[in-house]
Tab-separated table of C-alpha atoms in Angstrom:
chain	number	residue	atom	x	y	z
A	66	MET	CA	87.797	-3.777	31.642
A	67	LYS	CA	87.971	-3.640	28.193
A	68	ARG	CA	85.103	-1.319	26.674
A	69	THR	CA	83.670	-1.559	23.370
A	70	VAL	CA	81.568	1.703	21.863
A	71	PHE	CA	79.574	0.325	19.040
A	72	ARG	CA	79.571	3.822	17.285
A	73	GLY	CA	76.775	5.950	14.899
A	74	GLY	CA	74.459	3.542	14.298
A	75	THR	CA	70.202	3.636	14.122
A	76	LEU	CA	69.444	1.935	16.878
A	77	PHE	CA	66.151	0.304	17.418
A	78	ASP	CA	64.654	1.196	20.941
A	79	ALA	CA	62.146	-1.420	21.745
A	80	VAL	CA	60.406	1.022	24.506
A	81	SER	CA	59.823	3.877	22.836
A	82	LEU	CA	59.525	1.704	19.508
A	83	THR	CA	61.494	4.488	18.204
A	84	ALA	CA	65.169	4.171	15.798
A	85	GLU	CA	68.059	7.256	16.243
A	86	SER	CA	71.233	7.231	15.898
A	87	ALA	CA	73.317	6.618	18.868
A	88	ASP	CA	76.149	5.084	20.417
A	89	ILE	CA	75.913	1.724	22.449
A	90	ALA	CA	78.983	0.979	26.004
A	91	VAL	CA	79.933	-2.404	26.411
A	92	GLU	CA	82.105	-3.936	28.954
A	93	ASN	CA	82.357	-7.546	29.577
A	94	GLY	CA	79.529	-7.849	27.764
A	95	TRP	CA	76.764	-5.672	29.574
A	96	ILE	CA	75.482	-2.860	27.994
A	97	VAL	CA	76.543	0.148	30.181
A	98	ASP	CA	76.510	3.495	28.305
A	99	VAL	CA	73.825	4.214	25.164
A	100	GLY	CA	74.227	8.129	24.087
A	101	SER	CA	76.200	10.378	22.061
A	102	GLY	CA	80.613	10.757	22.316
A	103	LEU	CA	81.040	7.722	24.216
A	104	ASP	CA	84.688	6.442	24.609
A	105	GLY	CA	86.120	3.298	24.001
A	106	ASP	CA	89.046	0.760	24.497
A	107	GLU	CA	87.192	-0.362	20.812
A	108	GLU	CA	85.335	0.530	18.593
A	109	VAL	CA	83.150	-1.019	15.913
A	110	ASP	CA	81.837	1.757	13.241
A	111	CYS	CA	78.013	1.125	12.692
A	112	THR	CA	77.186	3.837	10.999
A	113	GLY	CA	74.531	3.759	8.209
A	114	ARG	CA	73.547	0.551	9.826
A	115	GLY	CA	70.739	-0.083	12.218
A	116	VAL	CA	71.361	-1.980	15.719
A	117	LEU	CA	68.518	-4.193	16.983
A	118	PRO	CA	68.455	-5.733	20.407
A	119	GLY	CA	69.506	-9.663	20.120
A	120	LEU	CA	66.001	-11.021	18.662
A	121	ILE	CA	64.349	-13.578	20.107
A	122	ASP	CA	62.741	-16.613	18.805
A	123	CYS	CA	60.036	-18.196	21.549
A	124	HIS	CA	59.088	-21.294	19.758
A	125	VAL	CA	61.439	-23.735	17.816
A	126	HIS	CA	62.500	-27.237	17.676
A	127	LEU	CA	66.073	-27.177	17.330
A	128	THR	CA	66.713	-30.904	17.196
A	129	MET	CA	64.403	-31.444	13.882
A	130	THR	CA	65.253	-30.373	10.608
A	131	GLY	CA	63.123	-30.438	7.760
A	132	SER	CA	58.926	-31.101	8.282
A	133	ASP	CA	59.074	-34.033	5.636
A	134	VAL	CA	57.779	-36.184	9.288
A	135	VAL	CA	58.247	-39.297	7.617
A	136	GLU	CA	61.477	-39.217	6.760
A	137	SER	CA	62.607	-37.986	10.220
A	138	ALA	CA	61.211	-40.525	12.287
A	139	GLN	CA	63.380	-42.413	10.284
A	140	GLN	CA	66.961	-40.929	11.317
A	141	PRO	CA	69.283	-42.289	13.695
A	142	PHE	CA	68.353	-41.579	17.173
A	143	SER	CA	71.541	-39.766	18.119
A	144	LEU	CA	71.449	-37.212	15.116
A	145	GLN	CA	68.750	-35.183	15.737
A	146	PHE	CA	71.547	-33.612	18.270
A	147	TYR	CA	74.505	-33.264	15.205
A	148	GLU	CA	71.796	-31.575	14.152
A	149	GLY	CA	70.888	-29.536	16.894
A	150	ALA	CA	73.828	-28.347	16.971
A	151	ARG	CA	73.796	-26.818	13.270
A	152	ASN	CA	70.454	-25.671	13.668
A	153	MET	CA	71.717	-23.750	16.703
A	154	ALA	CA	74.311	-22.282	14.787
A	155	LYS	CA	72.210	-21.287	11.931
A	156	THR	CA	69.678	-19.866	14.391
A	157	LEU	CA	72.134	-17.734	16.296
A	158	ALA	CA	74.041	-16.777	12.526
A	159	ALA	CA	70.138	-14.728	11.650
A	160	GLY	CA	70.543	-12.586	14.752
A	161	VAL	CA	68.473	-15.155	17.340
A	162	THR	CA	70.568	-14.966	20.078
A	163	THR	CA	67.522	-16.374	22.441
A	164	VAL	CA	64.964	-19.266	21.853
A	165	ARG	CA	62.415	-21.113	23.434
A	166	ASP	CA	62.817	-24.696	22.761
A	167	ALA	CA	59.242	-25.760	22.516
A	168	ALA	CA	59.804	-30.147	22.770
A	169	GLY	CA	63.058	-31.560	21.538
A	170	ALA	CA	65.731	-30.096	23.299
A	171	ASP	CA	66.950	-31.580	26.356
A	172	LEU	CA	69.691	-29.859	29.209
A	173	GLY	CA	72.598	-31.273	27.471
A	174	MET	CA	72.061	-29.044	24.847
A	175	ARG	CA	71.790	-26.312	27.078
A	176	VAL	CA	74.798	-26.597	28.665
A	177	ALA	CA	76.614	-27.292	26.041
A	178	GLN	CA	76.152	-23.324	24.764
A	179	GLU	CA	76.208	-21.823	28.423
A	180	ARG	CA	79.615	-23.450	28.249
A	181	GLY	CA	80.654	-22.213	25.342
A	182	LEU	CA	80.836	-26.110	23.305
A	183	ILE	CA	78.200	-25.033	20.940
A	184	PRO	CA	77.537	-22.168	19.272
A	185	GLY	CA	73.744	-21.167	19.214
A	186	PRO	CA	71.045	-18.709	21.466
A	187	ARG	CA	70.677	-18.706	24.909
A	188	MET	CA	67.684	-21.267	25.927
A	189	GLN	CA	65.019	-22.075	27.712
A	190	ILE	CA	63.696	-26.038	27.108
A	191	SER	CA	60.085	-27.701	27.610
A	192	LEU	CA	61.988	-30.981	26.379
A	193	ASN	CA	58.657	-32.533	25.306
A	194	MET	CA	54.581	-31.942	24.836
A	195	LEU	CA	52.304	-33.128	26.758
A	196	SER	CA	49.556	-35.530	25.284
A	197	GLN	CA	46.473	-36.622	25.848
A	198	THR	CA	45.644	-41.062	25.383
A	199	GLY	CA	45.462	-40.019	21.303
A	200	GLY	CA	46.314	-36.689	21.099
A	201	HIS	CA	48.543	-34.092	18.790
A	202	GLY	CA	51.935	-35.641	20.322
A	203	ASP	CA	50.935	-39.141	20.516
A	204	PRO	CA	53.132	-41.364	18.812
A	205	TRP	CA	50.661	-43.965	17.609
A	206	TRP	CA	49.451	-44.509	13.680
A	207	PRO	CA	46.207	-45.928	12.675
A	208	SER	CA	48.506	-48.813	11.417
A	209	THR	CA	49.586	-49.089	15.160
A	210	CYS	CA	53.370	-48.684	14.605
A	211	VAL	CA	54.555	-45.635	16.629
A	212	LEU	CA	56.558	-42.874	14.218
A	213	ASP	CA	57.319	-40.583	17.403
A	214	LEU	CA	59.363	-37.099	16.504
A	215	LEU	CA	60.885	-36.875	19.498
A	216	PRO	CA	61.585	-40.365	20.890
A	217	PRO	CA	62.006	-40.933	24.937
A	218	HIS	CA	65.643	-40.552	26.371
A	219	PRO	CA	66.709	-39.520	29.997
A	220	GLY	CA	66.968	-36.722	29.381
A	221	ARG	CA	63.538	-36.113	27.518
A	222	PRO	CA	60.719	-38.368	29.242
A	223	PRO	CA	57.242	-39.897	27.471
A	224	VAL	CA	54.228	-37.143	28.186
A	225	ILE	CA	51.505	-39.491	27.219
A	226	VAL	CA	49.340	-38.478	30.409
A	227	ASP	CA	45.136	-38.570	31.117
A	228	GLY	CA	44.423	-37.059	34.646
A	229	PRO	CA	45.246	-34.822	36.885
A	230	GLU	CA	47.071	-37.199	39.016
A	231	GLU	CA	49.237	-38.560	36.132
A	232	ILE	CA	49.974	-34.887	35.125
A	233	ARG	CA	51.599	-34.400	38.575
A	234	ARG	CA	53.817	-36.722	38.372
A	235	LYS	CA	54.861	-36.251	35.218
A	236	ILE	CA	55.791	-32.517	35.206
A	237	ARG	CA	57.362	-33.324	38.753
A	238	GLU	CA	59.614	-35.920	36.253
A	239	LEU	CA	60.375	-32.958	33.974
A	240	VAL	CA	60.891	-30.373	35.916
A	241	ARG	CA	63.740	-33.036	37.459
A	242	ALA	CA	64.843	-33.026	33.584
A	243	GLY	CA	65.609	-29.409	33.695
A	244	ALA	CA	62.876	-27.935	32.074
A	245	ASP	CA	62.778	-24.661	32.078
A	246	VAL	CA	58.852	-24.555	30.907
A	247	ILE	CA	55.510	-27.156	30.703
A	248	LYS	CA	54.474	-27.283	27.077
A	249	VAL	CA	50.900	-28.964	26.297
A	250	ALA	CA	48.672	-29.893	23.307
A	251	THR	CA	45.507	-28.333	24.272
A	252	SER	CA	43.964	-29.139	21.346
A	253	GLY	CA	44.836	-31.373	17.500
A	254	GLY	CA	46.975	-30.467	15.367
A	255	VAL	CA	48.430	-30.847	11.274
A	256	VAL	CA	51.023	-32.613	11.445
A	257	SER	CA	49.868	-35.674	13.364
A	258	SER	CA	47.665	-38.679	13.018
A	259	GLY	CA	45.595	-37.570	15.641
A	260	ALA	CA	42.076	-34.577	15.615
A	261	GLY	CA	43.167	-31.719	13.824
A	262	PRO	CA	42.847	-28.432	14.914
A	263	ARG	CA	39.783	-27.475	16.658
A	264	ILE	CA	39.534	-30.504	18.683
A	265	PRO	CA	40.130	-29.618	22.567
A	266	HIS	CA	42.405	-32.038	24.236
A	267	PHE	CA	42.019	-32.305	28.182
A	268	ARG	CA	39.718	-31.284	30.655
A	269	ASP	CA	39.587	-28.395	32.822
A	270	ASP	CA	40.805	-30.826	35.993
A	271	GLU	CA	43.865	-31.605	33.854
A	272	ILE	CA	45.095	-28.554	32.685
A	273	SER	CA	44.402	-26.670	35.718
A	274	MET	CA	46.877	-29.453	38.003
A	275	MET	CA	49.352	-28.712	35.191
A	276	VAL	CA	49.696	-24.679	35.667
A	277	THR	CA	48.773	-25.568	39.437
A	278	GLU	CA	52.354	-27.849	38.799
A	279	ALA	CA	53.840	-25.764	37.340
A	280	ALA	CA	53.818	-22.998	39.271
A	281	ALA	CA	54.702	-24.714	42.292
A	282	ALA	CA	58.386	-25.218	41.027
A	283	GLY	CA	58.279	-21.705	39.419
A	284	LEU	CA	57.526	-22.841	35.787
A	285	HIS	CA	54.800	-21.284	33.113
A	286	VAL	CA	52.996	-23.417	30.874
A	287	MET	CA	53.060	-23.385	27.048
A	288	ALA	CA	49.704	-24.693	24.905
A	289	HIS	CA	49.647	-25.555	22.106
A	290	ALA	CA	46.187	-24.494	21.117
A	291	HIS	CA	43.348	-23.798	19.069
A	292	GLY	CA	39.785	-22.914	18.947
A	293	GLU	CA	37.983	-24.404	22.026
A	294	GLY	CA	40.850	-25.711	22.963
A	295	ALA	CA	43.000	-22.351	23.158
A	296	LYS	CA	39.910	-21.651	25.333
A	297	ALA	CA	40.019	-24.005	28.343
A	298	ALA	CA	43.987	-23.327	28.824
A	299	VAL	CA	43.294	-19.419	28.946
A	300	ARG	CA	40.923	-19.906	31.444
A	301	ASN	CA	43.238	-22.546	33.514
A	302	GLY	CA	45.883	-20.251	33.291
A	303	VAL	CA	48.318	-20.761	30.484
A	304	ARG	CA	50.987	-18.483	29.876
A	305	SER	CA	50.891	-18.645	25.575
A	306	ILE	CA	48.561	-20.120	23.298
A	307	GLU	CA	50.994	-20.897	20.826
A	308	HIS	CA	49.841	-20.640	16.801
A	309	GLY	CA	46.677	-20.250	18.377
A	310	HIS	CA	44.061	-20.424	14.873
A	311	PHE	CA	40.468	-20.363	14.749
A	312	LEU	CA	40.063	-17.989	18.426
A	313	ASP	CA	36.542	-16.986	19.052
A	314	ASP	CA	35.570	-13.350	20.707
A	315	GLU	CA	35.711	-14.624	24.156
A	316	THR	CA	39.047	-16.085	24.202
A	317	LEU	CA	40.827	-13.128	23.187
A	318	ALA	CA	38.903	-10.752	25.298
A	319	MET	CA	40.040	-13.215	28.729
A	320	MET	CA	43.578	-13.328	27.084
A	321	ALA	CA	43.452	-9.921	27.027
A	322	GLU	CA	42.185	-9.116	30.418
A	323	ARG	CA	44.617	-12.135	31.707
A	324	GLY	CA	47.672	-11.177	30.317
A	325	THR	CA	47.589	-14.301	28.376
A	326	TRP	CA	50.142	-14.247	25.430
A	327	LEU	CA	49.609	-15.380	21.310
A	328	VAL	CA	52.778	-17.073	19.811
A	329	PRO	CA	51.420	-17.233	16.258
A	330	THR	CA	54.286	-18.694	14.333
A	331	LEU	CA	52.788	-17.522	11.374
A	332	SER	CA	55.816	-19.760	9.368
A	333	ALA	CA	55.414	-22.689	9.783
A	334	GLY	CA	52.066	-22.178	7.875
A	335	VAL	CA	53.939	-21.370	5.355
A	336	GLY	CA	56.441	-23.497	5.579
A	337	LEU	CA	53.674	-26.395	5.777
A	338	ARG	CA	52.323	-25.219	1.977
A	339	GLN	CA	56.089	-24.977	0.564
A	340	ALA	CA	56.289	-28.787	1.878
A	341	ILE	CA	52.784	-30.111	0.248
A	342	GLU	CA	54.138	-27.836	-3.556
A	343	SER	CA	57.615	-29.540	-3.563
A	344	GLY	CA	56.352	-32.992	-2.846
A	345	VAL	CA	56.297	-34.004	0.632
A	346	PRO	CA	54.386	-37.283	0.842
A	347	TYR	CA	52.300	-36.374	3.883
A	348	PRO	CA	49.667	-38.647	4.677
A	349	GLU	CA	46.803	-37.963	3.328
A	350	HIS	CA	44.423	-36.845	6.037
A	351	ILE	CA	47.706	-34.798	6.715
A	352	VAL	CA	46.992	-33.104	3.437
A	353	GLU	CA	43.640	-32.719	3.716
A	354	LYS	CA	44.066	-30.676	7.331
A	355	ILE	CA	47.064	-28.946	5.856
A	356	GLN	CA	44.857	-27.615	3.074
A	357	ALA	CA	41.494	-26.827	5.579
A	358	PRO	CA	40.995	-23.204	5.371
A	359	SER	CA	42.446	-21.349	8.325
A	360	GLU	CA	41.777	-18.034	9.944
A	361	SER	CA	45.146	-16.435	11.575
A	362	SER	CA	43.973	-15.043	14.904
A	363	VAL	CA	46.740	-11.985	14.558
A	364	ARG	CA	44.990	-9.442	13.232
A	365	ARG	CA	41.922	-9.490	15.484
A	366	ALA	CA	44.116	-10.393	18.410
A	367	VAL	CA	45.716	-7.249	18.263
A	368	ASP	CA	42.787	-5.173	18.448
A	369	ALA	CA	41.677	-7.252	21.209
A	370	GLY	CA	44.678	-5.868	22.796
A	371	VAL	CA	45.849	-9.549	23.249
A	372	ARG	CA	50.035	-8.785	23.719
A	373	ILE	CA	51.761	-11.093	20.878
A	374	ALA	CA	55.452	-12.545	20.789
A	375	MET	CA	57.832	-13.798	18.230
A	376	GLY	CA	57.742	-17.285	17.326
A	377	THR	CA	58.252	-19.492	14.002
A	378	ASP	CA	58.096	-22.928	14.590
A	379	ALA	CA	61.313	-23.907	12.956
A	380	PRO	CA	61.738	-26.574	11.185
A	381	LEU	CA	58.248	-26.234	9.005
A	382	TYR	CA	60.154	-23.281	8.463
A	383	PRO	CA	64.018	-23.401	7.892
A	384	HIS	CA	66.125	-22.950	11.525
A	385	GLY	CA	68.359	-19.764	9.890
A	386	GLU	CA	65.487	-17.911	8.082
A	387	ASN	CA	63.707	-17.006	11.102
A	388	LEU	CA	63.101	-13.383	10.816
A	389	LEU	CA	60.325	-13.594	8.076
A	390	GLU	CA	58.139	-14.007	10.807
A	391	LEU	CA	58.088	-10.164	11.225
A	392	GLU	CA	57.161	-9.739	7.577
A	393	LEU	CA	54.238	-12.100	7.985
A	394	LEU	CA	53.478	-10.240	11.683
A	395	VAL	CA	53.386	-7.276	9.415
A	396	GLU	CA	51.339	-8.744	6.992
A	397	HIS	CA	48.842	-9.796	9.318
A	398	GLY	CA	48.218	-6.277	11.552
A	399	LEU	CA	51.358	-4.847	13.178
A	400	SER	CA	53.209	-1.633	12.511
A	401	PRO	CA	56.785	-2.819	11.788
A	402	ALA	CA	57.714	-1.760	15.261
A	403	ASP	CA	55.479	-3.418	16.752
A	404	ALA	CA	56.614	-7.156	15.013
A	405	LEU	CA	60.259	-5.952	16.186
A	406	HIS	CA	58.556	-5.364	19.729
A	407	ALA	CA	57.176	-9.274	19.613
A	408	ALA	CA	60.897	-10.515	18.387
A	409	THR	CA	63.036	-8.020	21.757
A	410	LEU	CA	61.490	-6.593	24.273
A	411	SER	CA	57.617	-8.743	24.269
A	412	ALA	CA	59.501	-11.694	24.010
A	413	ALA	CA	61.759	-11.172	26.491
A	414	GLU	CA	58.499	-10.703	28.945
A	415	LEU	CA	56.814	-13.599	27.833
A	416	MET	CA	59.825	-15.764	28.756
A	417	GLY	CA	60.859	-13.629	31.677
A	418	LEU	CA	64.060	-12.435	31.079
A	419	GLU	CA	62.818	-9.138	30.326
A	420	ALA	CA	65.549	-7.459	33.271
A	421	THR	CA	68.182	-8.472	30.777
A	422	LEU	CA	67.625	-9.434	27.713
A	423	GLY	CA	64.748	-7.164	25.027
A	424	SER	CA	65.929	-3.566	24.380
A	425	LEU	CA	69.746	-1.665	24.232
A	426	THR	CA	69.417	-0.787	27.317
A	427	PRO	CA	72.397	-0.189	29.521
A	428	GLY	CA	72.707	-3.184	32.331
A	429	LYS	CA	71.129	-5.622	30.028
A	430	ARG	CA	73.316	-7.973	27.964
A	431	ALA	CA	75.004	-6.900	25.087
A	432	ASP	CA	73.131	-8.999	22.861
A	433	LEU	CA	73.348	-7.075	19.318
A	434	VAL	CA	72.487	-7.369	15.696
A	435	VAL	CA	73.530	-5.192	13.182
A	436	VAL	CA	71.656	-4.472	9.881
A	437	ASP	CA	72.241	-2.904	6.876
A	438	GLY	CA	69.338	0.155	6.708
A	439	ASP	CA	67.015	1.064	7.963
A	440	PRO	CA	66.377	-1.798	11.060
A	441	LEU	CA	62.495	-0.458	10.939
A	442	ASP	CA	62.639	-1.841	7.565
A	443	VAL	CA	61.658	-5.467	7.712
A	444	HIS	CA	61.622	-6.464	4.694
A	445	ASP	CA	64.251	-9.700	3.820
A	446	LEU	CA	65.177	-8.440	7.491
A	447	GLY	CA	67.196	-11.730	7.514
A	448	LYS	CA	68.923	-11.604	4.063
A	449	ARG	CA	70.440	-7.840	5.888
A	450	VAL	CA	72.112	-9.328	8.767
A	451	LEU	CA	75.887	-8.237	9.083
A	452	ALA	CA	76.706	-9.199	12.496
A	453	VAL	CA	75.402	-10.282	15.546
A	454	TYR	CA	77.021	-9.967	19.068
A	455	GLN	CA	75.722	-11.770	21.940
A	456	ASP	CA	77.421	-11.382	25.435
A	457	GLY	CA	79.718	-8.799	23.486
A	458	ARG	CA	81.544	-10.870	21.422
A	459	ALA	CA	80.894	-11.833	17.818
A	460	VAL	CA	79.630	-14.702	17.543
A	461	HIS	CA	78.621	-14.178	12.991
A	462	VAL	CA	79.919	-12.344	10.694
A	463	ALA	CA	78.388	-11.780	7.405
A	464	ASP	CA	80.463	-13.721	5.068
A	465	ARG	CA	83.207	-14.828	7.300
A	466	ASP	CA	81.629	-17.630	9.378
A	467	PRO	CA	79.072	-19.291	6.682
A	468	VAL	CA	76.612	-21.829	8.506
A	469	SER	CA	75.744	-24.826	6.198
């Protein structure tokens, strides 16, 4: 059995939130030792470089490309899967070795990655997002046409539901189709024809049914949620709040008490504003929602003791540029080490993967990201990724395998 030593790098310790020089020994895809002067059959020289655990993005949409919803809805149905393969490769090359897909990817994409048919991050999938009639995921538009960014197919069930019993059946359909997590919109959103973020969706009995039925299958619920919709989601036991604008003190206190995670997706707002500036032809009512004053709750959430995990909402900011989120988290009150923790051990804990991912610890998968310079400097970190290893195998080396 070949033993590879990654020698002399400055390792980010996601447990202590520090970075120190050490070697990492890897065998058969797993970390077997961390220390000084380790022996091996092969050596990777990491002197003068930082080494991070494989990064984790808890909110992506791999089958979506770009932020022009009208243009995307006019593409051939199967194109999403080819673009998804490219987006997976871009994400992996950015140092993101694991993702939670928040609607879009189906079981076939996950299995293709697991079998090595296509390069990409390992993934948990939600398939699609539960929405009430007229909610954030309802593809109906006022013109009475349907503009569905996630059209249903045998591997991605339709998800417009009303009432607890419809929800019970739908979650069972999603589980049958391979969902690893249940996604719901408990408030309105920005890039949809319906209500804005401050309007709550679904009632308590409906959200409670989602959590109960998901739990029966051993799954958690992630909620696209803002304001009062987030409060209802937390009150009824969801695992994480995605985006999470307009969270009041009561909601944040409940989140801290119950251990509910916040996945802020700060990159999404940057991407949407850039899309408007570049001339993407959003309908006026969507432009108004994008440009409306909004308040990120990250700084107050940190102060309240809410746990933060990294998520980007790519492609609202492009796939492959996921690490901008780390800089934005720092701008919103996290230390660089805490931002890295949000993208490593915190994210692994949110996804229930902390036993095998999230830190450079013996007994965990050998997902490693080698970066130029100090690993605790998150500024332009995405541009400093030199090599990415997944299960101990090099899956990206800068300037050798560019992803176009």
